[in-house]
PDB file of C-alpha atoms in Angstrom:
ATOM      1  CA  MET A 339      -5.565  -6.297  14.118  1.00  0.00           C
ATOM      2  CA  THR A 340      -7.883  -7.169  16.981  1.00  0.00           C
ATOM      3  CA  ASN A 341      -7.511 -10.103  19.315  1.00  0.00           C
ATOM      4  CA  THR A 342     -10.668 -11.562  17.782  1.00  0.00           C
ATOM      5  CA  GLY A 343      -9.113 -11.412  14.312  1.00  0.00           C
ATOM      6  CA  LYS A 344      -5.906 -13.006  15.555  1.00  0.00           C
ATOM      7  CA  ARG A 345      -7.850 -15.757  17.286  1.00  0.00           C
ATOM      8  CA  LEU A 346      -9.919 -16.462  14.159  1.00  0.00           C
ATOM      9  CA  LEU A 347      -6.783 -16.601  12.002  1.00  0.00           C
ATOM     10  CA  ARG A 348      -5.044 -18.895  14.479  1.00  0.00           C
ATOM     11  CA  TRP A 349      -8.032 -21.267  14.388  1.00  0.00           C
ATOM     12  CA  ALA A 350      -8.097 -21.143  10.577  1.00  0.00           C
ATOM     13  CA  SER A 351      -4.376 -21.843  10.343  1.00  0.00           C
ATOM     14  CA  GLY A 352      -4.648 -24.677  12.860  1.00  0.00           C
ATOM     15  CA  ILE A 353      -7.385 -26.306  10.788  1.00  0.00           C
ATOM     16  CA  MET A 354      -5.283 -25.989   7.629  1.00  0.00           C
ATOM     17  CA  ILE A 355      -2.179 -27.445   9.282  1.00  0.00           C
ATOM     18  CA  VAL A 356      -4.109 -30.343  10.840  1.00  0.00           C
ATOM     19  CA  LEU A 357      -5.839 -31.156   7.540  1.00  0.00           C
ATOM     20  CA  GLY A 358      -2.572 -31.165   5.608  1.00  0.00           C
ATOM     21  CA  THR A 359      -0.517 -33.131   8.126  1.00  0.00           C
ATOM     22  CA  GLY A 360      -3.409 -35.518   8.756  1.00  0.00           C
ATOM     23  CA  HIS A 361      -3.671 -36.196   5.045  1.00  0.00           C
ATOM     24  CA  LEU A 362       0.041 -36.928   4.726  1.00  0.00           C
ATOM     25  CA  SER A 363       0.079 -39.007   7.920  1.00  0.00           C
ATOM     26  CA  LEU A 364      -2.813 -41.194   6.791  1.00  0.00           C
ATOM     27  CA  LEU A 365      -1.147 -41.698   3.447  1.00  0.00           C
ATOM     28  CA  ALA A 366       2.069 -42.745   5.170  1.00  0.00           C
ATOM     29  CA  VAL A 367       0.173 -45.275   7.278  1.00  0.00           C
ATOM     30  CA  PHE A 368      -1.903 -46.788   4.471  1.00  0.00           C
ATOM     31  CA  SER A 369       0.643 -46.628   1.630  1.00  0.00           C
ATOM     32  CA  TRP A 370       3.895 -47.154   3.468  1.00  0.00           C
ATOM     33  CA  THR A 371       5.020 -49.991   1.174  1.00  0.00           C
ATOM     34  CA  ASP A 372       4.590 -47.774  -1.894  1.00  0.00           C
ATOM     35  CA  ILE A 373       6.483 -44.908  -0.261  1.00  0.00           C
ATOM     36  CA  ALA A 374       9.271 -47.230   0.885  1.00  0.00           C
ATOM     37  CA  GLY A 375       9.484 -48.517  -2.693  1.00  0.00           C
ATOM     38  CA  TRP A 376      10.422 -45.021  -3.818  1.00  0.00           C
ATOM     39  CA  ALA A 377      13.653 -45.298  -1.846  1.00  0.00           C
ATOM     40  CA  ASP A 378      14.355 -48.726  -3.366  1.00  0.00           C
ATOM     41  CA  ARG A 379      13.843 -47.505  -6.943  1.00  0.00           C
ATOM     42  CA  GLY A 380      15.640 -44.227  -6.373  1.00  0.00           C
ATOM     43  CA  VAL A 381      13.880 -40.989  -5.560  1.00  0.00           C
ATOM     44  CA  TRP A 382      14.309 -39.553  -9.065  1.00  0.00           C
ATOM     45  CA  ALA A 383      12.470 -42.511 -10.551  1.00  0.00           C
ATOM     46  CA  ALA A 384       9.741 -42.757  -7.921  1.00  0.00           C
ATOM     47  CA  VAL A 385       6.975 -41.701 -10.318  1.00  0.00           C
ATOM     48  CA  PRO A 386       8.401 -42.051 -13.818  1.00  0.00           C
ATOM     49  CA  LEU A 387       6.980 -40.003 -16.653  1.00  0.00           C
ATOM     50  CA  ASP A 388       6.237 -42.396 -19.494  1.00  0.00           C
ATOM     51  CA  LEU A 389       5.973 -40.516 -22.762  1.00  0.00           C
ATOM     52  CA  ALA A 390       6.457 -43.605 -24.938  1.00  0.00           C
ATOM     53  CA  GLY A 391       2.879 -44.748 -24.388  1.00  0.00           C
ATOM     54  CA  ALA A 392       3.749 -48.097 -22.852  1.00  0.00           C
ATOM     55  CA  GLU A 393       1.028 -50.161 -21.228  1.00  0.00           C
ATOM     56  CA  VAL A 394       0.230 -48.984 -17.713  1.00  0.00           C
ATOM     57  CA  THR A 395       0.431 -51.681 -15.062  1.00  0.00           C
ATOM     58  CA  PRO A 396      -1.627 -51.760 -11.865  1.00  0.00           C
ATOM     59  CA  ALA A 397       1.580 -51.271  -9.862  1.00  0.00           C
ATOM     60  CA  ALA A 398       2.412 -48.138 -11.854  1.00  0.00           C
ATOM     61  CA  LEU A 399      -1.111 -46.810 -11.308  1.00  0.00           C
ATOM     62  CA  GLN A 400      -0.845 -47.460  -7.570  1.00  0.00           C
ATOM     63  CA  ASN A 401       2.531 -45.720  -7.494  1.00  0.00           C
ATOM     64  CA  ALA A 402       1.138 -42.660  -9.293  1.00  0.00           C
ATOM     65  CA  LEU A 403      -1.922 -42.631  -7.014  1.00  0.00           C
ATOM     66  CA  THR A 404       0.324 -42.651  -3.942  1.00  0.00           C
ATOM     67  CA  PHE A 405       2.301 -39.719  -5.307  1.00  0.00           C
ATOM     68  CA  TRP A 406      -0.750 -37.625  -6.213  1.00  0.00           C
ATOM     69  CA  ALA A 407      -2.402 -38.448  -2.880  1.00  0.00           C
ATOM     70  CA  GLY A 408       0.760 -37.476  -0.993  1.00  0.00           C
ATOM     71  CA  PRO A 409       3.501 -35.044  -1.935  1.00  0.00           C
ATOM     72  CA  GLY A 410       1.683 -34.070  -5.156  1.00  0.00           C
ATOM     73  CA  SER A 411      -1.591 -33.327  -3.363  1.00  0.00           C
ATOM     74  CA  PHE A 412      -3.060 -30.234  -1.728  1.00  0.00           C
ATOM     75  CA  ALA A 413      -1.586 -31.247   1.630  1.00  0.00           C
ATOM     76  CA  VAL A 414       1.827 -29.595   1.356  1.00  0.00           C
ATOM     77  CA  PRO A 415       0.536 -26.207   0.069  1.00  0.00           C
ATOM     78  CA  LEU A 416      -2.228 -26.306   2.685  1.00  0.00           C
ATOM     79  CA  ILE A 417       0.328 -26.800   5.465  1.00  0.00           C
ATOM     80  CA  LEU A 418       2.403 -23.923   4.089  1.00  0.00           C
ATOM     81  CA  LEU A 419      -0.672 -21.690   3.829  1.00  0.00           C
ATOM     82  CA  GLY A 420      -1.591 -22.576   7.406  1.00  0.00           C
ATOM     83  CA  CYS A 421       1.910 -21.743   8.622  1.00  0.00           C
ATOM     84  CA  LEU A 422       1.882 -18.436   6.733  1.00  0.00           C
ATOM     85  CA  THR A 423      -1.519 -17.545   8.174  1.00  0.00           C
ATOM     86  CA  TRP A 424      -0.285 -18.390  11.692  1.00  0.00           C
ATOM     87  CA  HIS A 425       2.793 -16.220  11.155  1.00  0.00           C
ATOM     88  CA  LEU A 426       0.805 -13.268   9.803  1.00  0.00           C
ATOM     89  CA  ALA A 427      -1.695 -13.495  12.662  1.00  0.00           C
ATOM     90  CA  GLY A 428       1.177 -13.394  15.150  1.00  0.00           C
ATOM     91  CA  ARG A 429       2.460 -10.191  13.537  1.00  0.00           C
ATOM     92  CA  GLY A 430      -1.014  -8.664  13.447  1.00  0.00           C
ATOM     93  CA  VAL A 431      -1.161  -8.624   9.644  1.00  0.00           C
ATOM     94  CA  PRO A 432      -4.637  -9.288   8.238  1.00  0.00           C
ATOM     95  CA  VAL A 433      -5.013 -12.014   5.624  1.00  0.00           C
ATOM     96  CA  PRO A 434      -6.979 -10.896   2.545  1.00  0.00           C
ATOM     97  CA  ALA A 435     -10.616 -11.975   2.414  1.00  0.00           C
ATOM     98  CA  TRP A 436     -10.196 -13.253  -1.151  1.00  0.00           C
ATOM     99  CA  LEU A 437      -7.879 -15.944   0.167  1.00  0.00           C
ATOM    100  CA  GLY A 438     -10.531 -17.100   2.606  1.00  0.00           C
ATOM    101  CA  TRP A 439     -13.217 -17.072  -0.079  1.00  0.00           C
ATOM    102  CA  GLY A 440     -10.988 -19.039  -2.448  1.00  0.00           C
ATOM    103  CA  LEU A 441     -10.183 -21.624   0.210  1.00  0.00           C
ATOM    104  CA  ALA A 442     -13.838 -21.940   1.210  1.00  0.00           C
ATOM    105  CA  VAL A 443     -15.078 -22.403  -2.361  1.00  0.00           C
ATOM    106  CA  TRP A 444     -12.313 -24.863  -3.217  1.00  0.00           C
ATOM    107  CA  CYS A 445     -13.053 -26.947  -0.123  1.00  0.00           C
ATOM    108  CA  LEU A 446     -16.828 -26.852  -0.655  1.00  0.00           C
ATOM    109  CA  VAL A 447     -16.458 -28.075  -4.236  1.00  0.00           C
ATOM    110  CA  GLY A 448     -13.978 -30.728  -3.127  1.00  0.00           C
ATOM    111  CA  GLY A 449     -16.297 -31.822  -0.325  1.00  0.00           C
ATOM    112  CA  VAL A 450     -19.235 -32.163  -2.681  1.00  0.00           C
ATOM    113  CA  LEU A 451     -17.199 -34.147  -5.212  1.00  0.00           C
ATOM    114  CA  LEU A 452     -15.514 -36.382  -2.643  1.00  0.00           C
ATOM    115  CA  VAL A 453     -18.051 -37.339  -0.012  1.00  0.00           C
ATOM    116  CA  PRO A 454     -17.340 -38.205   2.762  1.00  0.00           C
ATOM    117  CA  SER A 455     -14.216 -36.187   3.267  1.00  0.00           C
ATOM    118  CA  PRO A 456     -12.750 -33.583   5.611  1.00  0.00           C
ATOM    119  CA  TYR A 457     -12.808 -30.982   2.825  1.00  0.00           C
ATOM    120  CA  PHE A 458     -15.648 -29.217   4.611  1.00  0.00           C
ATOM    121  CA  ALA A 459     -13.327 -28.439   7.536  1.00  0.00           C
ATOM    122  CA  GLY A 460     -11.201 -26.512   5.054  1.00  0.00           C
ATOM    123  CA  ALA A 461     -14.272 -24.467   4.147  1.00  0.00           C
ATOM    124  CA  VAL A 462     -14.600 -23.579   7.837  1.00  0.00           C
ATOM    125  CA  ALA A 463     -10.995 -22.344   7.793  1.00  0.00           C
ATOM    126  CA  GLY A 464     -11.774 -20.192   4.758  1.00  0.00           C
ATOM    127  CA  VAL A 465     -14.815 -18.654   6.437  1.00  0.00           C
ATOM    128  CA  LEU A 466     -12.733 -17.901   9.536  1.00  0.00           C
ATOM    129  CA  VAL A 467     -10.213 -16.006   7.378  1.00  0.00           C
ATOM    130  CA  VAL A 468     -13.069 -13.940   5.873  1.00  0.00           C
ATOM    131  CA  LEU A 469     -14.523 -13.223   9.335  1.00  0.00           C
ATOM    132  CA  ALA A 470     -11.102 -12.167  10.642  1.00  0.00           C
ATOM    133  CA  LYS A 471     -10.695  -9.732   7.757  1.00  0.00           C
ATOM    134  CA  ARG A 472     -14.171  -8.288   8.347  1.00  0.00           C
ATOM    135  CA  ALA A 473     -13.432  -7.844  12.050  1.00  0.00           C
ATOM    136  CA  ASP A 474     -10.201  -6.048  11.148  1.00  0.00           C
ATOM    137  CA  ASP A 475     -12.013  -3.825   8.630  1.00  0.00           C
ATOM    138  CA  ARG A 476     -14.657  -2.889  11.234  1.00  0.00           C
ATOM    139  CA  VAL A 477     -12.010  -1.859  13.746  1.00  0.00           C
ATOM    140  CA  ARG A 478     -10.139   0.175  11.158  1.00  0.00           C
ATOM    141  CA  ALA A 479     -13.341   1.938  10.095  1.00  0.00           C
ATOM    142  CA  THR A 480     -14.184   2.980  13.650  1.00  0.00           C
ATOM    143  CA  ALA A 481     -10.609   3.999  14.446  1.00  0.00           C
ATOM    144  CA  ALA A 482     -10.195   6.195  11.373  1.00  0.00           C
ATOM    145  CA  PRO A 483      -8.840   9.617  12.262  1.00  0.00           C
ATOM    146  CA  ALA A 484     -11.274  12.510  12.054  1.00  0.00           C
ATOM    147  CA  THR A 485     -10.584  15.192   9.495  1.00  0.00           C
ATOM    148  CA  PHE A 486     -10.971  18.853  10.317  1.00  0.00           C
ATOM    149  CA  ASP A 487     -11.950  21.511   7.814  1.00  0.00           C
ATOM    150  CA  ARG A 488     -10.446  24.923   8.401  1.00  0.00           C
TER     151      ARG A 488
END
């Protein structure tokens, strides 16, 4: 992998990690009382699954919203994907272009549906992964060994 590809992957992974940790950090700041309530109620009962069909209270809705905006959101997998991308770039392993395309499309759709949002920065990370893979493919194509016919 070229230095350009590594640099592009490092930028992409940095964007992913910042988006994920920023999302979780903002949630912690704005919903701290809900998160602290999880410890009071017991972690296993933080977001109870009600199959009986009982009436949903505003507090229960807020509790579920905090969960799905935090640990149940895209933030944790995005941080892990960013860390994996950083690790692979450090080892010189190219990340598949399909992963970049998938991330870019997901973030573009999310950005269109939830405006304004930092989803579009995730699309930039996806494009950087695709560009890194293309740079790696170009180098491999030019460095291919010549074959000799005898």
